[in-house]
PDB file of C-alpha atoms in Angstrom:
ATOM      1  CA  UNK A  18      70.013  50.016-198.799  1.00  0.00           C
ATOM      2  CA  UNK A  19      68.238  46.787-197.816  1.00  0.00           C
ATOM      3  CA  UNK A  20      68.951  43.169-198.573  1.00  0.00           C
ATOM      4  CA  UNK A  21      67.107  40.098-197.989  1.00  0.00           C
ATOM      5  CA  UNK A  22      68.791  36.730-196.647  1.00  0.00           C
ATOM      6  CA  UNK A  23      67.375  34.436-199.193  1.00  0.00           C
ATOM      7  CA  UNK A  24      70.435  32.292-200.015  1.00  0.00           C
ATOM      8  CA  UNK A  25      71.910  29.576-197.530  1.00  0.00           C
ATOM      9  CA  UNK A  26      74.760  32.083-196.793  1.00  0.00           C
ATOM     10  CA  UNK A  27      74.049  35.458-197.408  1.00  0.00           C
ATOM     11  CA  UNK A  28      77.069  37.633-197.197  1.00  0.00           C
ATOM     12  CA  UNK A  29      76.950  41.614-197.443  1.00  0.00           C
ATOM     13  CA  UNK A  30      80.259  44.119-197.257  1.00  0.00           C
ATOM     14  CA  UNK A  31      79.238  47.920-197.404  1.00  0.00           C
ATOM     15  CA  UNK A  32      82.224  50.656-197.627  1.00  0.00           C
ATOM     16  CA  UNK A  33      81.070  54.184-197.896  1.00  0.00           C
ATOM     17  CA  UNK A  34      82.360  57.544-197.215  1.00  0.00           C
ATOM     18  CA  UNK A  35      78.887  58.532-195.599  1.00  0.00           C
ATOM     19  CA  UNK A  36      79.436  59.673-191.830  1.00  0.00           C
ATOM     20  CA  UNK A  37      76.228  59.210-190.590  1.00  0.00           C
ATOM     21  CA  UNK A  38      74.783  55.554-191.290  1.00  0.00           C
ATOM     22  CA  UNK A  39      71.849  54.062-189.331  1.00  0.00           C
ATOM     23  CA  UNK A  40      71.752  49.966-189.299  1.00  0.00           C
ATOM     24  CA  UNK A  41      68.524  48.646-189.460  1.00  0.00           C
ATOM     25  CA  UNK A  42      66.678  45.316-190.044  1.00  0.00           C
ATOM     26  CA  UNK A  43      66.289  42.122-188.275  1.00  0.00           C
ATOM     27  CA  UNK A  44      70.169  41.062-188.507  1.00  0.00           C
ATOM     28  CA  UNK A  45      72.858  42.932-186.833  1.00  0.00           C
ATOM     29  CA  UNK A  46      76.163  43.919-188.545  1.00  0.00           C
ATOM     30  CA  UNK A  47      79.293  42.120-187.355  1.00  0.00           C
ATOM     31  CA  UNK A  48      80.213  44.151-184.283  1.00  0.00           C
ATOM     32  CA  UNK A  49      83.948  43.111-184.415  1.00  0.00           C
ATOM     33  CA  UNK A  50      84.794  44.500-187.969  1.00  0.00           C
ATOM     34  CA  UNK A  51      82.067  47.561-187.917  1.00  0.00           C
ATOM     35  CA  UNK A  52      83.707  50.999-188.174  1.00  0.00           C
ATOM     36  CA  UNK A  53      82.068  54.456-188.348  1.00  0.00           C
ATOM     37  CA  UNK A  54      84.513  57.644-188.638  1.00  0.00           C
ATOM     38  CA  UNK A  55      84.755  61.316-190.505  1.00  0.00           C
ATOM     39  CA  UNK A  56      86.120  59.038-193.650  1.00  0.00           C
ATOM     40  CA  UNK A  57      82.943  56.750-193.723  1.00  0.00           C
ATOM     41  CA  UNK A  58      81.818  53.572-192.429  1.00  0.00           C
ATOM     42  CA  UNK A  59      82.365  49.802-192.985  1.00  0.00           C
ATOM     43  CA  UNK A  60      79.881  47.187-192.209  1.00  0.00           C
ATOM     44  CA  UNK A  61      79.202  43.611-192.976  1.00  0.00           C
ATOM     45  CA  UNK A  62      76.848  40.840-192.542  1.00  0.00           C
ATOM     46  CA  UNK A  63      76.831  37.179-192.509  1.00  0.00           C
ATOM     47  CA  UNK A  64      73.624  35.307-192.375  1.00  0.00           C
ATOM     48  CA  UNK A  65      73.171  31.548-192.531  1.00  0.00           C
ATOM     49  CA  UNK A  66      69.829  30.004-193.456  1.00  0.00           C
ATOM     50  CA  UNK A  67      69.610  28.123-190.196  1.00  0.00           C
ATOM     51  CA  UNK A  68      69.552  31.446-188.445  1.00  0.00           C
ATOM     52  CA  UNK A  69      66.723  32.669-190.228  1.00  0.00           C
ATOM     53  CA  UNK A  70      62.911  32.576-189.201  1.00  0.00           C
ATOM     54  CA  UNK A  71      61.880  31.165-192.763  1.00  0.00           C
ATOM     55  CA  UNK A  72      63.138  28.232-194.372  1.00  0.00           C
ATOM     56  CA  UNK A  73      65.165  27.636-197.487  1.00  0.00           C
ATOM     57  CA  UNK A  74      62.436  25.676-199.520  1.00  0.00           C
ATOM     58  CA  UNK A  75      58.592  26.485-199.564  1.00  0.00           C
ATOM     59  CA  UNK A  76      55.959  24.261-201.314  1.00  0.00           C
ATOM     60  CA  UNK A  77      53.362  26.768-200.125  1.00  0.00           C
ATOM     61  CA  UNK A  78      52.861  29.999-199.837  1.00  0.00           C
ATOM     62  CA  UNK A  79      55.955  32.332-199.322  1.00  0.00           C
ATOM     63  CA  UNK A  80      56.306  34.394-196.580  1.00  0.00           C
ATOM     64  CA  UNK A  81      56.442  38.269-196.575  1.00  0.00           C
ATOM     65  CA  UNK A  82      60.278  38.374-196.841  1.00  0.00           C
ATOM     66  CA  UNK A  83      60.008  42.375-196.446  1.00  0.00           C
ATOM     67  CA  UNK A  84      59.807  41.467-192.677  1.00  0.00           C
ATOM     68  CA  UNK A  85      63.232  40.161-192.897  1.00  0.00           C
ATOM     69  CA  UNK A  86      65.042  43.299-194.537  1.00  0.00           C
ATOM     70  CA  UNK A  87      68.362  44.088-193.124  1.00  0.00           C
ATOM     71  CA  UNK A  88      70.704  46.792-194.173  1.00  0.00           C
ATOM     72  CA  UNK A  89      71.862  50.553-193.739  1.00  0.00           C
ATOM     73  CA  UNK A  90      70.250  53.831-193.964  1.00  0.00           C
ATOM     74  CA  UNK A  91      71.977  57.043-194.973  1.00  0.00           C
ATOM     75  CA  UNK A  92      70.936  59.819-192.507  1.00  0.00           C
ATOM     76  CA  UNK A  93      71.341  63.089-193.770  1.00  0.00           C
ATOM     77  CA  UNK A  94      73.289  65.408-191.453  1.00  0.00           C
ATOM     78  CA  UNK A  95      71.855  68.734-190.709  1.00  0.00           C
ATOM     79  CA  UNK A  96      73.116  71.234-193.530  1.00  0.00           C
ATOM     80  CA  UNK A  97      72.860  75.067-193.930  1.00  0.00           C
ATOM     81  CA  UNK A  98      69.105  75.164-194.756  1.00  0.00           C
ATOM     82  CA  UNK A  99      68.168  72.783-192.006  1.00  0.00           C
ATOM     83  CA  UNK A 100      70.054  75.017-189.468  1.00  0.00           C
ATOM     84  CA  UNK A 101      68.428  78.262-190.990  1.00  0.00           C
ATOM     85  CA  UNK A 102      65.056  76.271-190.103  1.00  0.00           C
ATOM     86  CA  UNK A 103      66.112  75.257-186.789  1.00  0.00           C
ATOM     87  CA  UNK A 104      67.199  78.593-185.909  1.00  0.00           C
ATOM     88  CA  UNK A 105      64.315  80.212-186.851  1.00  0.00           C
ATOM     89  CA  UNK A 106      61.908  77.641-184.589  1.00  0.00           C
ATOM     90  CA  UNK A 107      63.739  79.218-181.759  1.00  0.00           C
ATOM     91  CA  UNK A 108      62.459  82.768-182.748  1.00  0.00           C
ATOM     92  CA  UNK A 109      59.716  82.858-180.357  1.00  0.00           C
ATOM     93  CA  UNK A 110      61.797  81.953-177.507  1.00  0.00           C
ATOM     94  CA  UNK A 111      64.573  84.611-178.177  1.00  0.00           C
ATOM     95  CA  UNK A 112      61.667  87.353-178.641  1.00  0.00           C
ATOM     96  CA  UNK A 113      60.000  86.357-175.733  1.00  0.00           C
ATOM     97  CA  UNK A 114      62.925  85.895-173.409  1.00  0.00           C
ATOM     98  CA  UNK A 115      64.415  89.271-174.490  1.00  0.00           C
ATOM     99  CA  UNK A 116      61.010  91.160-173.543  1.00  0.00           C
ATOM    100  CA  UNK A 117      61.069  89.269-170.307  1.00  0.00           C
ATOM    101  CA  UNK A 118      64.352  90.685-169.677  1.00  0.00           C
ATOM    102  CA  UNK A 119      62.976  94.179-170.355  1.00  0.00           C
ATOM    103  CA  UNK A 120      59.881  93.689-168.495  1.00  0.00           C
ATOM    104  CA  UNK A 121      61.645  92.567-165.313  1.00  0.00           C
ATOM    105  CA  UNK A 122      64.434  95.273-165.546  1.00  0.00           C
ATOM    106  CA  UNK A 123      61.471  97.684-166.093  1.00  0.00           C
ATOM    107  CA  UNK A 124      59.846  96.218-162.977  1.00  0.00           C
ATOM    108  CA  UNK A 125      63.133  96.375-160.792  1.00  0.00           C
ATOM    109  CA  UNK A 126      64.274 100.070-161.775  1.00  0.00           C
ATOM    110  CA  UNK A 127      61.079 101.454-162.083  1.00  0.00           C
ATOM    111  CA  UNK A 128      62.079 103.005-165.589  1.00  0.00           C
ATOM    112  CA  UNK A 129      59.143 103.244-167.922  1.00  0.00           C
ATOM    113  CA  UNK A 130      59.577 101.482-171.385  1.00  0.00           C
ATOM    114  CA  UNK A 131      57.044 102.613-174.138  1.00  0.00           C
ATOM    115  CA  UNK A 132      55.037 100.092-176.171  1.00  0.00           C
ATOM    116  CA  UNK A 133      57.044 101.654-179.174  1.00  0.00           C
ATOM    117  CA  UNK A 134      60.405 101.098-177.847  1.00  0.00           C
ATOM    118  CA  UNK A 135      59.460  97.198-177.189  1.00  0.00           C
ATOM    119  CA  UNK A 136      58.398  96.965-180.781  1.00  0.00           C
ATOM    120  CA  UNK A 137      61.807  98.504-182.258  1.00  0.00           C
ATOM    121  CA  UNK A 138      63.404  95.887-180.022  1.00  0.00           C
ATOM    122  CA  UNK A 139      61.040  92.987-181.651  1.00  0.00           C
ATOM    123  CA  UNK A 140      61.863  94.227-184.895  1.00  0.00           C
ATOM    124  CA  UNK A 141      65.447  94.063-184.440  1.00  0.00           C
ATOM    125  CA  UNK A 142      65.213  90.418-183.184  1.00  0.00           C
ATOM    126  CA  UNK A 143      63.475  89.547-186.291  1.00  0.00           C
ATOM    127  CA  UNK A 144      66.037  91.097-188.479  1.00  0.00           C
ATOM    128  CA  UNK A 145      68.226  88.458-187.154  1.00  0.00           C
ATOM    129  CA  UNK A 146      66.898  85.772-189.077  1.00  0.00           C
ATOM    130  CA  UNK A 147      66.742  88.016-192.227  1.00  0.00           C
ATOM    131  CA  UNK A 148      70.149  88.786-191.633  1.00  0.00           C
ATOM    132  CA  UNK A 149      71.026  85.032-191.079  1.00  0.00           C
ATOM    133  CA  UNK A 150      69.274  83.613-194.286  1.00  0.00           C
ATOM    134  CA  UNK A 151      70.638  86.578-196.605  1.00  0.00           C
ATOM    135  CA  UNK A 152      74.340  86.019-195.415  1.00  0.00           C
ATOM    136  CA  UNK A 153      74.081  82.207-195.393  1.00  0.00           C
ATOM    137  CA  UNK A 154      73.566  82.557-199.299  1.00  0.00           C
ATOM    138  CA  UNK A 155      76.870  83.890-199.624  1.00  0.00           C
ATOM    139  CA  UNK A 156      78.730  82.267-196.467  1.00  0.00           C
ATOM    140  CA  UNK A 157      78.963  79.401-194.144  1.00  0.00           C
ATOM    141  CA  UNK A 158      76.177  79.034-191.557  1.00  0.00           C
ATOM    142  CA  UNK A 159      78.407  79.664-188.872  1.00  0.00           C
ATOM    143  CA  UNK A 160      79.802  82.784-190.092  1.00  0.00           C
ATOM    144  CA  UNK A 161      76.545  84.011-190.768  1.00  0.00           C
ATOM    145  CA  UNK A 162      74.921  83.297-187.387  1.00  0.00           C
ATOM    146  CA  UNK A 163      77.775  84.935-185.432  1.00  0.00           C
ATOM    147  CA  UNK A 164      77.245  87.994-188.044  1.00  0.00           C
ATOM    148  CA  UNK A 165      73.848  88.520-187.371  1.00  0.00           C
ATOM    149  CA  UNK A 166      73.903  87.697-183.833  1.00  0.00           C
ATOM    150  CA  UNK A 167      76.641  90.393-183.029  1.00  0.00           C
ATOM    151  CA  UNK A 168      74.797  92.848-185.407  1.00  0.00           C
ATOM    152  CA  UNK A 169      71.513  92.439-183.314  1.00  0.00           C
ATOM    153  CA  UNK A 170      73.299  92.296-179.657  1.00  0.00           C
ATOM    154  CA  UNK A 171      75.291  95.551-180.601  1.00  0.00           C
ATOM    155  CA  UNK A 172      72.248  97.221-182.001  1.00  0.00           C
ATOM    156  CA  UNK A 173      69.931  96.349-179.007  1.00  0.00           C
ATOM    157  CA  UNK A 174      72.746  97.462-176.398  1.00  0.00           C
ATOM    158  CA  UNK A 175      73.052 100.560-178.184  1.00  0.00           C
ATOM    159  CA  UNK A 176      69.216 101.294-178.233  1.00  0.00           C
ATOM    160  CA  UNK A 177      69.176 100.213-174.362  1.00  0.00           C
ATOM    161  CA  UNK A 178      71.586 102.702-173.169  1.00  0.00           C
ATOM    162  CA  UNK A 179      69.117 105.345-174.456  1.00  0.00           C
ATOM    163  CA  UNK A 180      66.108 104.026-172.890  1.00  0.00           C
ATOM    164  CA  UNK A 181      67.518 102.390-169.261  1.00  0.00           C
ATOM    165  CA  UNK A 182      69.253 105.129-167.465  1.00  0.00           C
ATOM    166  CA  UNK A 183      71.663 102.904-165.417  1.00  0.00           C
ATOM    167  CA  UNK A 184      74.469 101.383-167.578  1.00  0.00           C
ATOM    168  CA  UNK A 185      74.648  98.147-165.461  1.00  0.00           C
ATOM    169  CA  UNK A 186      71.124  97.111-167.364  1.00  0.00           C
ATOM    170  CA  UNK A 187      72.132  97.541-170.837  1.00  0.00           C
ATOM    171  CA  UNK A 188      75.685  95.589-170.326  1.00  0.00           C
ATOM    172  CA  UNK A 189      73.346  92.851-168.546  1.00  0.00           C
ATOM    173  CA  UNK A 190      71.106  92.551-171.612  1.00  0.00           C
ATOM    174  CA  UNK A 191      73.904  92.217-173.952  1.00  0.00           C
ATOM    175  CA  UNK A 192      75.451  89.663-171.837  1.00  0.00           C
ATOM    176  CA  UNK A 193      71.923  87.379-171.784  1.00  0.00           C
ATOM    177  CA  UNK A 194      71.506  87.990-175.271  1.00  0.00           C
ATOM    178  CA  UNK A 195      75.075  86.789-176.025  1.00  0.00           C
ATOM    179  CA  UNK A 196      74.436  83.583-173.662  1.00  0.00           C
ATOM    180  CA  UNK A 197      71.084  83.004-175.537  1.00  0.00           C
ATOM    181  CA  UNK A 198      72.227  83.014-178.997  1.00  0.00           C
ATOM    182  CA  UNK A 199      75.461  80.908-177.992  1.00  0.00           C
ATOM    183  CA  UNK A 200      72.861  78.327-176.600  1.00  0.00           C
ATOM    184  CA  UNK A 201      70.946  78.199-179.333  1.00  0.00           C
ATOM    185  CA  UNK A 202      74.075  77.870-181.852  1.00  0.00           C
ATOM    186  CA  UNK A 203      74.950  74.890-179.586  1.00  0.00           C
ATOM    187  CA  UNK A 204      71.511  73.101-179.803  1.00  0.00           C
ATOM    188  CA  UNK A 205      71.570  73.690-183.539  1.00  0.00           C
ATOM    189  CA  UNK A 206      74.715  71.689-184.199  1.00  0.00           C
ATOM    190  CA  UNK A 207      73.610  68.969-181.892  1.00  0.00           C
ATOM    191  CA  UNK A 208      71.663  66.196-183.488  1.00  0.00           C
ATOM    192  CA  UNK A 209      71.151  63.605-181.182  1.00  0.00           C
ATOM    193  CA  UNK A 210      71.112  65.539-177.830  1.00  0.00           C
ATOM    194  CA  UNK A 211      69.309  68.456-178.995  1.00  0.00           C
ATOM    195  CA  UNK A 212      65.985  67.940-177.252  1.00  0.00           C
ATOM    196  CA  UNK A 213      67.960  66.950-174.143  1.00  0.00           C
ATOM    197  CA  UNK A 214      70.235  69.925-173.821  1.00  0.00           C
ATOM    198  CA  UNK A 215      67.164  72.367-174.823  1.00  0.00           C
ATOM    199  CA  UNK A 216      65.076  71.103-172.158  1.00  0.00           C
ATOM    200  CA  UNK A 217      67.922  71.071-169.605  1.00  0.00           C
ATOM    201  CA  UNK A 218      68.737  74.882-170.778  1.00  0.00           C
ATOM    202  CA  UNK A 219      64.946  76.090-170.680  1.00  0.00           C
ATOM    203  CA  UNK A 220      64.906  74.365-167.049  1.00  0.00           C
ATOM    204  CA  UNK A 221      67.658  76.699-166.064  1.00  0.00           C
ATOM    205  CA  UNK A 222      66.553  79.933-167.779  1.00  0.00           C
ATOM    206  CA  UNK A 223      63.351  79.288-166.136  1.00  0.00           C
ATOM    207  CA  UNK A 224      65.040  78.905-162.721  1.00  0.00           C
ATOM    208  CA  UNK A 225      67.146  82.224-163.236  1.00  0.00           C
ATOM    209  CA  UNK A 226      63.933  83.931-164.058  1.00  0.00           C
ATOM    210  CA  UNK A 227      62.175  82.750-161.034  1.00  0.00           C
ATOM    211  CA  UNK A 228      65.450  83.948-158.735  1.00  0.00           C
ATOM    212  CA  UNK A 229      65.759  87.155-160.246  1.00  0.00           C
ATOM    213  CA  UNK A 230      62.114  87.901-159.723  1.00  0.00           C
ATOM    214  CA  UNK A 231      61.455  86.782-156.384  1.00  0.00           C
ATOM    215  CA  UNK A 232      62.189  90.207-154.722  1.00  0.00           C
ATOM    216  CA  UNK A 233      59.927  92.045-156.892  1.00  0.00           C
ATOM    217  CA  UNK A 234      56.830  93.326-155.127  1.00  0.00           C
ATOM    218  CA  UNK A 235      54.062  92.508-157.725  1.00  0.00           C
ATOM    219  CA  UNK A 236      51.218  94.014-155.785  1.00  0.00           C
ATOM    220  CA  UNK A 237      52.967  97.509-156.323  1.00  0.00           C
ATOM    221  CA  UNK A 238      53.562  97.547-160.029  1.00  0.00           C
TER     222      UNK A 238
END
């Protein structure tokens, strides 16, 4: 919603139940009366002709009035379809980090993991997104996310018990996947700080990988 202050005094009052407004333009809303909360927002403007960069009367060519627009833009919050899309964008991250965990365990424990077993783990991780989308159609995104995540984590942990002989490794994998899916869920819910939180999280994950792999003798692997 945009306005052009062509009058000697232009007064605008907006009340809306929209929760995520973005105020734009050459003239700022009155900060004393502007409010934004879960019930909506209120904003008002008062622009005098003496405060504008163009005169009230013109004898020659009119200026481009679009340069002096002001108003509010209604931002769409993240809905369930956008959340599904954002979750799918982290698919390569989840699959890559999970394979990395198995590879590090294989290197540390000297337990051989066949390519077929890696394939089964990868297909299970892909099934997370199939479950997420299908369950979201009949439920909320949050419930669908946790059902899909728990199902995938339990399946991979149980499968890991048959691959890895030491019980602490499957438990570590389960804890790592739980932390990873929780981290991604938090990022999906964020709107303004998703990139910042995601970057910090990836930096910490990289540091953890470097820490746990520091004593591996790569020359003999």
